[in-house]
Coordinates of C-alpha atoms in Angstrom, one line a residue:
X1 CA -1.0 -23.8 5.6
X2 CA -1.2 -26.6 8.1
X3 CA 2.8 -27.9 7.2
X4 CA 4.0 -24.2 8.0
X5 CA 2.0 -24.1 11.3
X6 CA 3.2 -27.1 12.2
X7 CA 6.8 -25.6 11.8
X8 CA 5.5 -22.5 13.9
X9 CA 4.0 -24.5 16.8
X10 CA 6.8 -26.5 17.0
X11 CA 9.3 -23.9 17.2
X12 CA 7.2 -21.6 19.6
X13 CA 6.1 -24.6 22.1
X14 CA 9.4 -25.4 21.9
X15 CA 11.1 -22.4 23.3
X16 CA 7.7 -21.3 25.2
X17 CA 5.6 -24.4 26.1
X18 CA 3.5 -22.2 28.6
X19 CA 2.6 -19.9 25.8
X20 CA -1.3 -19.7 24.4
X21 CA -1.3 -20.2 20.3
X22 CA -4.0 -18.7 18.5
X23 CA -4.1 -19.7 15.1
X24 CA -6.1 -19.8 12.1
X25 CA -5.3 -23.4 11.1
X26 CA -5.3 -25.5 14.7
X27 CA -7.1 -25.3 17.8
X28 CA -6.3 -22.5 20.5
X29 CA -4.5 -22.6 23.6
X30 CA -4.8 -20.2 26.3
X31 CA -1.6 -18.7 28.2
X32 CA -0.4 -15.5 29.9
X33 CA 1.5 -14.6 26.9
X34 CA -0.3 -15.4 23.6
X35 CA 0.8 -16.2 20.1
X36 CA -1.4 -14.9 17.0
X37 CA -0.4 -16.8 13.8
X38 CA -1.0 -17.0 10.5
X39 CA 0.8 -19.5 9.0
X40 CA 0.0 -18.0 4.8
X41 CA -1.8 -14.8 4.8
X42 CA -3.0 -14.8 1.2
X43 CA -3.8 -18.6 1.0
X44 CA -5.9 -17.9 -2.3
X45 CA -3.3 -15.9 -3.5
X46 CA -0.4 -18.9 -3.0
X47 CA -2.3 -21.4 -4.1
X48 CA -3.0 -19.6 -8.0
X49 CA 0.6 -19.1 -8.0
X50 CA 0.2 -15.2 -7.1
X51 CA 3.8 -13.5 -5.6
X52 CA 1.8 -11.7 -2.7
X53 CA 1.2 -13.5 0.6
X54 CA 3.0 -14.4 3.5
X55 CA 3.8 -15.4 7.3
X56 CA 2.6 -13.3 10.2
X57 CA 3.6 -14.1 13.9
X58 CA 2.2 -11.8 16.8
X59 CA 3.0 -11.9 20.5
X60 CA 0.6 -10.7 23.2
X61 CA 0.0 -10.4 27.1
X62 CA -3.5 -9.9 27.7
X63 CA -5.3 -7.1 25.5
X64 CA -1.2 -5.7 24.7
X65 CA 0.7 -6.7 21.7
X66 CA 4.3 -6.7 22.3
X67 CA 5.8 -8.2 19.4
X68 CA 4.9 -8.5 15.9
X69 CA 6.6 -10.0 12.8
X70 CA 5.3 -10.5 9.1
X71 CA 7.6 -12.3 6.5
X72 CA 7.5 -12.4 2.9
X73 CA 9.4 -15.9 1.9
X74 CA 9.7 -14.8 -1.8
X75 CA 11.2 -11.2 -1.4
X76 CA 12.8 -12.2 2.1
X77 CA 11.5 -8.9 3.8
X78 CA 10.9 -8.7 6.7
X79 CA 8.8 -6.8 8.3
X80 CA 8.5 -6.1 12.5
X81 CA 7.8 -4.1 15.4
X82 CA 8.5 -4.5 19.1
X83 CA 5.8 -2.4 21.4
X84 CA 6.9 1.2 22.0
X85 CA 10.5 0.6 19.7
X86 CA 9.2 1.8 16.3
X87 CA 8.7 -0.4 13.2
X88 CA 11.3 -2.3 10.7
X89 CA 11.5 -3.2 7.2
X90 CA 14.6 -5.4 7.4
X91 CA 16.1 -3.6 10.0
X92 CA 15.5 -0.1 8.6
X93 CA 12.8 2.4 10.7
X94 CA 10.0 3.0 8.7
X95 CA 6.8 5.3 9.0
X96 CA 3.4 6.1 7.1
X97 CA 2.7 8.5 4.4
X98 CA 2.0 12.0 5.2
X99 CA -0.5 12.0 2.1
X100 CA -3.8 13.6 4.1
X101 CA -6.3 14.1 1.2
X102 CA -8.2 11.0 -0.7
X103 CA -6.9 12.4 -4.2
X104 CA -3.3 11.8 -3.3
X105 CA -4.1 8.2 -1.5
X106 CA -3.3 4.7 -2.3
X107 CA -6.2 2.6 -0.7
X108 CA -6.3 -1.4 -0.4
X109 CA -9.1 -3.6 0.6
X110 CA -9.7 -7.2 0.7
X111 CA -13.7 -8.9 -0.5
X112 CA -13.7 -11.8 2.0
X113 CA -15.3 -14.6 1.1
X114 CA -19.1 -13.7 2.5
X115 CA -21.4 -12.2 -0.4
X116 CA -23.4 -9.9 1.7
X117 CA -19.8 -8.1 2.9
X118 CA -18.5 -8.6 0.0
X119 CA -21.5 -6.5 -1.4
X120 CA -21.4 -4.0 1.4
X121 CA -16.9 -3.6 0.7
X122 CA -17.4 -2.3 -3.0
X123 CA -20.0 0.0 -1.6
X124 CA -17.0 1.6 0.3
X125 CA -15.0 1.4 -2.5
X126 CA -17.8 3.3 -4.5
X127 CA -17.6 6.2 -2.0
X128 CA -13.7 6.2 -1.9
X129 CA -14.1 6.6 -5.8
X130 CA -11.6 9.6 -5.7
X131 CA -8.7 8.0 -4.4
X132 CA -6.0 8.1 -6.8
X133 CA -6.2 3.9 -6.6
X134 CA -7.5 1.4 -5.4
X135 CA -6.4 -2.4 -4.8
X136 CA -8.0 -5.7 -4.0
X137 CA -4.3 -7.0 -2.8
X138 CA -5.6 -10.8 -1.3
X139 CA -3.4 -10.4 2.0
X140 CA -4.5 -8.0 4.9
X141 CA -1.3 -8.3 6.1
X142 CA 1.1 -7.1 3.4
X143 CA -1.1 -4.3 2.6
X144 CA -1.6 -3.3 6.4
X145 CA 2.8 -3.1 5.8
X146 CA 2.6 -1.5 2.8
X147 CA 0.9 1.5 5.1
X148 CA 3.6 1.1 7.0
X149 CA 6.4 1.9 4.8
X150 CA 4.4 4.7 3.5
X151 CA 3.4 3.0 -0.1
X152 CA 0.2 3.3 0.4
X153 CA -2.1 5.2 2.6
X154 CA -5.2 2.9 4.0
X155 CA -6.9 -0.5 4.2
X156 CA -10.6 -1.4 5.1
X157 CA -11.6 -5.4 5.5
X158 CA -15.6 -6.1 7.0
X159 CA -14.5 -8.4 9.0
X160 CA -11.3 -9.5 11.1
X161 CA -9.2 -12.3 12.8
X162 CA -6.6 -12.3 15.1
X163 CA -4.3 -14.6 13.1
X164 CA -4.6 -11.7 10.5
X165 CA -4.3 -8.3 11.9
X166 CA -2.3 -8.6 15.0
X167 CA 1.3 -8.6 13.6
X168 CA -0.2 -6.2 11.6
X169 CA -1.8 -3.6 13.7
X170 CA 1.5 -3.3 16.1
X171 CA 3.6 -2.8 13.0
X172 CA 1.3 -0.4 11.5
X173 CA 0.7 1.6 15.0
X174 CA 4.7 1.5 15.6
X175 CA 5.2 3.5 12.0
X176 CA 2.7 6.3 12.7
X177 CA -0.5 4.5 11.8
X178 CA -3.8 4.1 13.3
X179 CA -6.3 0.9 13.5
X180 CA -9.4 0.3 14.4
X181 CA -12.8 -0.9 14.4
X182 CA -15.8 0.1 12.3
X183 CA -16.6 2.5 14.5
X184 CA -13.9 3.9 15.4
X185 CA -12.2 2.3 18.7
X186 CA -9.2 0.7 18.8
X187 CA -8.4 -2.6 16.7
X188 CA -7.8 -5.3 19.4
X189 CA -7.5 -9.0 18.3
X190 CA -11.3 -10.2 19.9
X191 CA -12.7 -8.0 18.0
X192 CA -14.2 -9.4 14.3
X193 CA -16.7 -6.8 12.5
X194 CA -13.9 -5.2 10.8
X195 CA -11.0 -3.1 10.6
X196 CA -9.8 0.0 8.9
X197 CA -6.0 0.9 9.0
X198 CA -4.6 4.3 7.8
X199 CA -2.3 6.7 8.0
X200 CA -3.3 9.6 10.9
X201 CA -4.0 12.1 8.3
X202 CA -6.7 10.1 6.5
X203 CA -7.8 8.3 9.4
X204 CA -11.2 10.7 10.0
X205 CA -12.2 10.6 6.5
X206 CA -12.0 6.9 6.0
X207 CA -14.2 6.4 9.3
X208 CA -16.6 8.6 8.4
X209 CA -16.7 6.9 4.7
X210 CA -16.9 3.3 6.2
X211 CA -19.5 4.3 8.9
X212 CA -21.8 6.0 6.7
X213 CA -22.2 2.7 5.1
X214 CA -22.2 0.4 7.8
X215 CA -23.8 2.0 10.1

């Protein structure tokens, strides 16, 4: 984690030195333009030798994200989206599942690390029991791409961080998709209770699953 930020830093002080970083393995800097970056989304994941995890790079101005990029060393996809331009796998448009009823979708989540979420996410999963699957994956990130491409068909984490979602969420919303909160508003990077990422069709069912949970 901290040898590939370094890499990162270096290569986006060095071409933008007036640029904020926000990431999840150094101490932030502020800047008109912001950088959100996680230098191995699915750390756990990498380090038992698991295939699925990788690098996600975000670019912001103020509450906006402009750019987002998430690469996966080991399969060499890449994944991005440039604000208001559409999203890319490897240069190819891509864009979310049409698949609007629980029975036909794929849905992912991710446990955390915090027992009493951890707790309150197979709960969820418990009332999303009709799904045709669902799968802990280990990074928000690739599965918030897998939405994209239209493999799968939504995503629910209790809890969120920039350096996770941002790349993400523009991907995601570029494809078709929607993100947001808990309750229903629109992800942004400040915000931390959660996140629940979908495609539009399934996006009202998955809200009103997660919310009469949570609260």
């Amino acid at each position: 984690d901290k040898e590939s930020d370094a890499v990162i830093r270096k290569i986006i002080l060095g071409n933008f030195p007036n640029h904020g970083i926000v990431s999840e393995e150094s101490e932030p800097t502020e800047g008109e333009y912001v950088w959100y970056v996680d230098p191995i989304d699915g750390t756990t994941n990498y380090g038992r030798g698991s295939s699925y995890f990788c690098v996600s790079i975000a670019l912001a101005q103020g509450k906006g994200l402009l750019v987002g990029v998430i690469y996966d060393p080991l399969t060499s996809e890449l994944y991005s989206a440039i604000q208001g331009r559409g999203a890319f796998l490897d240069g190819k448009k891509i864009n979310v599942s049409k698949a609007g009823e629980l029975q036909q979708a794929m849905i992912l989540c991710d446990l955390g690390y915090i027992e009493e979420k951890r707790r309150t996410t197979l709960r969820i999963i418990g009332a999303l029991s009709a799904a045709r699957g669902i799968r802990l994956k280990g990074s928000g990130a690739l599965a918030m791409c897998e939405i994209a491409s239209g493999h799968a068909e939504g995503y629910i984490h209790i809890g969120s961080k920039p350096w996770d979602y941002s790349a993400a969420t523009l991907i995601l919303r570029e494809a078709g998709g929607v993100v947001t909160d808990l309750k229903g508003a629109d992800w942004l990077p400040e915000i931390t209770s959660g996140i629940i990422a979908s495609n539009k069709a399934l996006a009202k069912e998955l809200l009103e699953n997660v919310r009469g949970i949570v609260g």
